[in-house]
mmCIF file with all atom_site columns, C-alpha atoms in Angstrom:
data_model
loop_
_atom_site.group_PDB
_atom_site.id
_atom_site.type_symbol
_atom_site.label_atom_id
_atom_site.label_alt_id
_atom_site.label_comp_id
_atom_site.label_asym_id
_atom_site.label_entity_id
_atom_site.label_seq_id
_atom_site.pdbx_PDB_ins_code
_atom_site.Cartn_x
_atom_site.Cartn_y
_atom_site.Cartn_z
_atom_site.occupancy
_atom_site.B_iso_or_equiv
_atom_site.pdbx_formal_charge
_atom_site.auth_seq_id
_atom_site.auth_comp_id
_atom_site.auth_asym_id
_atom_site.auth_atom_id
_atom_site.pdbx_PDB_model_num
ATOM 1   C CA . MET A 1 1   ? 8.537  -4.186 55.115 1.00 0.00 ? 1   MET A CA 1
ATOM 2   C CA . LYS A 1 2   ? 9.908  -3.119 52.359 1.00 0.00 ? 2   LYS A CA 1
ATOM 3   C CA . SER A 1 3   ? 10.726 -5.259 48.807 1.00 0.00 ? 3   SER A CA 1
ATOM 4   C CA . PHE A 1 4   ? 14.377 -5.543 47.920 1.00 0.00 ? 4   PHE A CA 1
ATOM 5   C CA . ALA A 1 5   ? 13.656 -3.520 44.985 1.00 0.00 ? 5   ALA A CA 1
ATOM 6   C CA . GLU A 1 6   ? 12.718 -0.931 46.498 1.00 0.00 ? 6   GLU A CA 1
ATOM 7   C CA . ARG A 1 7   ? 15.134 -1.094 49.173 1.00 0.00 ? 7   ARG A CA 1
ATOM 8   C CA . ALA A 1 8   ? 17.792 -0.877 45.759 1.00 0.00 ? 8   ALA A CA 1
ATOM 9   C CA . LEU A 1 9   ? 16.080 2.075  44.584 1.00 0.00 ? 9   LEU A CA 1
ATOM 10  C CA . GLU A 1 10  ? 16.220 4.029  47.640 1.00 0.00 ? 10  GLU A CA 1
ATOM 11  C CA . GLU A 1 11  ? 20.345 2.812  48.253 1.00 0.00 ? 11  GLU A CA 1
ATOM 12  C CA . ALA A 1 12  ? 20.692 4.483  44.375 1.00 0.00 ? 12  ALA A CA 1
ATOM 13  C CA . ARG A 1 13  ? 19.000 7.521  44.896 1.00 0.00 ? 13  ARG A CA 1
ATOM 14  C CA . LEU A 1 14  ? 21.476 8.003  48.268 1.00 0.00 ? 14  LEU A CA 1
ATOM 15  C CA . VAL A 1 15  ? 24.603 7.039  46.011 1.00 0.00 ? 15  VAL A CA 1
ATOM 16  C CA . MET A 1 16  ? 23.244 9.678  43.137 1.00 0.00 ? 16  MET A CA 1
ATOM 17  C CA . LEU A 1 17  ? 23.097 12.130 46.056 1.00 0.00 ? 17  LEU A CA 1
ATOM 18  C CA . GLN A 1 18  ? 26.396 11.361 47.299 1.00 0.00 ? 18  GLN A CA 1
ATOM 19  C CA . ALA A 1 19  ? 27.947 11.768 44.017 1.00 0.00 ? 19  ALA A CA 1
ATOM 20  C CA . LEU A 1 20  ? 27.005 14.959 44.251 1.00 0.00 ? 20  LEU A CA 1
ATOM 21  C CA . LYS A 1 21  ? 28.491 15.938 47.206 1.00 0.00 ? 21  LYS A CA 1
ATOM 22  C CA . SER A 1 22  ? 31.704 14.555 46.154 1.00 0.00 ? 22  SER A CA 1
ATOM 23  C CA . GLN A 1 23  ? 32.258 16.990 43.832 1.00 0.00 ? 23  GLN A CA 1
ATOM 24  C CA . ALA A 1 24  ? 33.196 20.384 45.024 1.00 0.00 ? 24  ALA A CA 1
ATOM 25  C CA . SER A 1 25  ? 30.520 22.646 43.289 1.00 0.00 ? 25  SER A CA 1
ATOM 26  C CA . GLY A 1 26  ? 27.759 20.047 44.724 1.00 0.00 ? 26  GLY A CA 1
ATOM 27  C CA . SER A 1 27  ? 27.249 19.554 40.650 1.00 0.00 ? 27  SER A CA 1
ATOM 28  C CA . LEU A 1 28  ? 27.466 17.023 38.132 1.00 0.00 ? 28  LEU A CA 1
ATOM 29  C CA . PRO A 1 29  ? 26.812 16.410 34.468 1.00 0.00 ? 29  PRO A CA 1
ATOM 30  C CA . VAL A 1 30  ? 23.965 13.514 34.165 1.00 0.00 ? 30  VAL A CA 1
ATOM 31  C CA . SER A 1 31  ? 26.378 11.532 32.032 1.00 0.00 ? 31  SER A CA 1
ATOM 32  C CA . LEU A 1 32  ? 28.359 10.951 34.986 1.00 0.00 ? 32  LEU A CA 1
ATOM 33  C CA . PHE A 1 33  ? 25.384 9.521  37.271 1.00 0.00 ? 33  PHE A CA 1
ATOM 34  C CA . ARG A 1 34  ? 25.689 6.138  35.191 1.00 0.00 ? 34  ARG A CA 1
ATOM 35  C CA . ASP A 1 35  ? 29.921 5.623  36.741 1.00 0.00 ? 35  ASP A CA 1
ATOM 36  C CA . ALA A 1 36  ? 28.865 6.870  39.793 1.00 0.00 ? 36  ALA A CA 1
ATOM 37  C CA . LEU A 1 37  ? 25.564 3.997  40.004 1.00 0.00 ? 37  LEU A CA 1
ATOM 38  C CA . GLU A 1 38  ? 27.916 1.606  38.530 1.00 0.00 ? 38  GLU A CA 1
ATOM 39  C CA . VAL A 1 39  ? 30.473 1.349  41.060 1.00 0.00 ? 39  VAL A CA 1
ATOM 40  C CA . GLU A 1 40  ? 28.180 0.755  43.659 1.00 0.00 ? 40  GLU A CA 1
ATOM 41  C CA . GLY A 1 41  ? 26.449 -1.905 41.636 1.00 0.00 ? 41  GLY A CA 1
ATOM 42  C CA . HIS A 1 42  ? 23.168 -0.420 40.046 1.00 0.00 ? 42  HIS A CA 1
ATOM 43  C CA . ILE A 1 43  ? 23.094 -0.955 36.751 1.00 0.00 ? 43  ILE A CA 1
ATOM 44  C CA . TYR A 1 44  ? 20.621 1.778  35.518 1.00 0.00 ? 44  TYR A CA 1
ATOM 45  C CA . SER A 1 45  ? 19.923 2.651  31.834 1.00 0.00 ? 45  SER A CA 1
ATOM 46  C CA . ASN A 1 46  ? 20.454 6.428  30.802 1.00 0.00 ? 46  ASN A CA 1
ATOM 47  C CA . ASP A 1 47  ? 16.528 7.091  30.817 1.00 0.00 ? 47  ASP A CA 1
ATOM 48  C CA . ARG A 1 48  ? 16.256 5.392  34.354 1.00 0.00 ? 48  ARG A CA 1
ATOM 49  C CA . ILE A 1 49  ? 18.705 7.671  35.973 1.00 0.00 ? 49  ILE A CA 1
ATOM 50  C CA . ARG A 1 50  ? 16.697 10.700 34.509 1.00 0.00 ? 50  ARG A CA 1
ATOM 51  C CA . THR A 1 51  ? 13.871 9.235  35.856 1.00 0.00 ? 51  THR A CA 1
ATOM 52  C CA . GLU A 1 52  ? 15.434 9.003  39.031 1.00 0.00 ? 52  GLU A CA 1
ATOM 53  C CA . LEU A 1 53  ? 17.206 12.343 38.713 1.00 0.00 ? 53  LEU A CA 1
ATOM 54  C CA . ARG A 1 54  ? 13.290 14.053 38.037 1.00 0.00 ? 54  ARG A CA 1
ATOM 55  C CA . ALA A 1 55  ? 12.327 12.306 41.372 1.00 0.00 ? 55  ALA A CA 1
ATOM 56  C CA . LEU A 1 56  ? 14.707 13.453 43.628 1.00 0.00 ? 56  LEU A CA 1
ATOM 57  C CA . GLN A 1 57  ? 14.158 17.029 42.106 1.00 0.00 ? 57  GLN A CA 1
ATOM 58  C CA . GLU A 1 58  ? 10.274 16.373 43.302 1.00 0.00 ? 58  GLU A CA 1
ATOM 59  C CA . LEU A 1 59  ? 11.395 15.422 46.568 1.00 0.00 ? 59  LEU A CA 1
ATOM 60  C CA . GLY A 1 60  ? 13.576 18.646 46.935 1.00 0.00 ? 60  GLY A CA 1
ATOM 61  C CA . VAL A 1 61  ? 17.473 17.207 47.202 1.00 0.00 ? 61  VAL A CA 1
ATOM 62  C CA . LEU A 1 62  ? 18.466 18.341 43.619 1.00 0.00 ? 62  LEU A CA 1
ATOM 63  C CA . LYS A 1 63  ? 17.842 20.986 41.054 1.00 0.00 ? 63  LYS A CA 1
ATOM 64  C CA . LEU A 1 64  ? 18.146 20.140 37.453 1.00 0.00 ? 64  LEU A CA 1
ATOM 65  C CA . ILE A 1 65  ? 19.395 22.748 35.121 1.00 0.00 ? 65  ILE A CA 1
ATOM 66  C CA . ALA A 1 66  ? 19.127 22.648 31.203 1.00 0.00 ? 66  ALA A CA 1
ATOM 67  C CA . TYR A 1 67  ? 21.285 24.154 28.909 1.00 0.00 ? 67  TYR A CA 1
ATOM 68  C CA . GLY A 1 68  ? 20.818 24.318 25.461 1.00 0.00 ? 68  GLY A CA 1
ATOM 69  C CA . GLU A 1 69  ? 18.024 21.832 23.848 1.00 0.00 ? 69  GLU A CA 1
ATOM 70  C CA . THR A 1 70  ? 18.830 19.572 26.278 1.00 0.00 ? 70  THR A CA 1
ATOM 71  C CA . PRO A 1 71  ? 16.024 18.874 28.943 1.00 0.00 ? 71  PRO A CA 1
ATOM 72  C CA . PHE A 1 72  ? 18.555 18.849 31.790 1.00 0.00 ? 72  PHE A CA 1
ATOM 73  C CA . SER A 1 73  ? 22.149 18.547 31.637 1.00 0.00 ? 73  SER A CA 1
ATOM 74  C CA . ILE A 1 74  ? 23.571 19.315 35.289 1.00 0.00 ? 74  ILE A CA 1
ATOM 75  C CA . ALA A 1 75  ? 21.878 18.360 38.947 1.00 0.00 ? 75  ALA A CA 1
ATOM 76  C CA . GLU A 1 76  ? 23.221 20.459 41.115 1.00 0.00 ? 76  GLU A CA 1
ATOM 77  C CA . LEU A 1 77  ? 22.134 19.492 45.135 1.00 0.00 ? 77  LEU A CA 1
ATOM 78  C CA . THR A 1 78  ? 19.966 21.851 47.027 1.00 0.00 ? 78  THR A CA 1
ATOM 79  C CA . GLU A 1 79  ? 19.961 22.994 50.754 1.00 0.00 ? 79  GLU A CA 1
ATOM 80  C CA . ARG A 1 80  ? 17.469 20.363 51.389 1.00 0.00 ? 80  ARG A CA 1
ATOM 81  C CA . GLY A 1 81  ? 20.100 17.715 49.515 1.00 0.00 ? 81  GLY A CA 1
ATOM 82  C CA . ALA A 1 82  ? 23.104 18.866 52.004 1.00 0.00 ? 82  ALA A CA 1
ATOM 83  C CA . ASP A 1 83  ? 21.058 18.611 54.677 1.00 0.00 ? 83  ASP A CA 1
ATOM 84  C CA . PHE A 1 84  ? 19.739 14.981 54.105 1.00 0.00 ? 84  PHE A CA 1
ATOM 85  C CA . LEU A 1 85  ? 23.347 13.862 53.765 1.00 0.00 ? 85  LEU A CA 1
ATOM 86  C CA . SER A 1 86  ? 24.120 15.662 57.082 1.00 0.00 ? 86  SER A CA 1
ATOM 87  C CA . ARG A 1 87  ? 21.334 13.497 58.290 1.00 0.00 ? 87  ARG A CA 1
ATOM 88  C CA . ARG A 1 88  ? 19.859 16.523 60.002 1.00 0.00 ? 88  ARG A CA 1
ATOM 89  C CA . ILE A 1 89  ? 16.516 15.672 58.146 1.00 0.00 ? 89  ILE A CA 1
ATOM 90  C CA . ILE A 1 90  ? 15.022 12.646 56.706 1.00 0.00 ? 90  ILE A CA 1
ATOM 91  C CA . VAL A 1 91  ? 13.363 12.153 53.389 1.00 0.00 ? 91  VAL A CA 1
ATOM 92  C CA . ASP A 1 92  ? 11.039 9.341  52.003 1.00 0.00 ? 92  ASP A CA 1
ATOM 93  C CA . GLY A 1 93  ? 12.088 7.414  49.166 1.00 0.00 ? 93  GLY A CA 1
ATOM 94  C CA . ILE A 1 94  ? 15.951 7.675  49.851 1.00 0.00 ? 94  ILE A CA 1
ATOM 95  C CA . LYS A 1 95  ? 17.825 5.677  52.093 1.00 0.00 ? 95  LYS A CA 1
ATOM 96  C CA . ARG A 1 96  ? 19.215 7.393  55.139 1.00 0.00 ? 96  ARG A CA 1
ATOM 97  C CA . PRO A 1 97  ? 23.004 7.722  55.373 1.00 0.00 ? 97  PRO A CA 1
ATOM 98  C CA . GLU A 1 98  ? 25.557 6.186  57.745 1.00 0.00 ? 98  GLU A CA 1
ATOM 99  C CA . PHE A 1 99  ? 26.141 8.209  60.936 1.00 0.00 ? 99  PHE A CA 1
ATOM 100 C CA . ARG A 1 100 ? 29.934 9.011  60.342 1.00 0.00 ? 100 ARG A CA 1
ATOM 101 C CA . GLY A 1 101 ? 30.224 9.802  64.330 1.00 0.00 ? 101 GLY A CA 1
ATOM 102 C CA . ALA A 1 102 ? 33.177 10.757 65.571 1.00 0.00 ? 102 ALA A CA 1
#
C-alpha cells in the first residue's frame, strides 16, 4: 500500500500535467506551475517543482525546454503525456486521471 506522501506526490504530478493540457499550446512557463499546484492544495517550493518536472521528463510525459542561460523555463506536454491524460496508457508514479464518461 502506498503511503500518504506517495499518493500526494502522484496527485501533484497529475496536477502539473493537467495544467499543461489546459493550455492551447500544451506548454507552460515553469514559473506558473506553483500557482496550479497551490490551487489544488499542493504547496511546493520552486526547487521541488523543478525536481518533479525533471522526474516527469524522465517518465516521458513532458519535455523541458531551455531558453538563454536558464536550465529550463518551459515545459511542454509530449504525445505520451497526452496519451496518459486521455487514459490510453498508465504511467507509474503519476495518479491516473479520473474517467470522464459521457
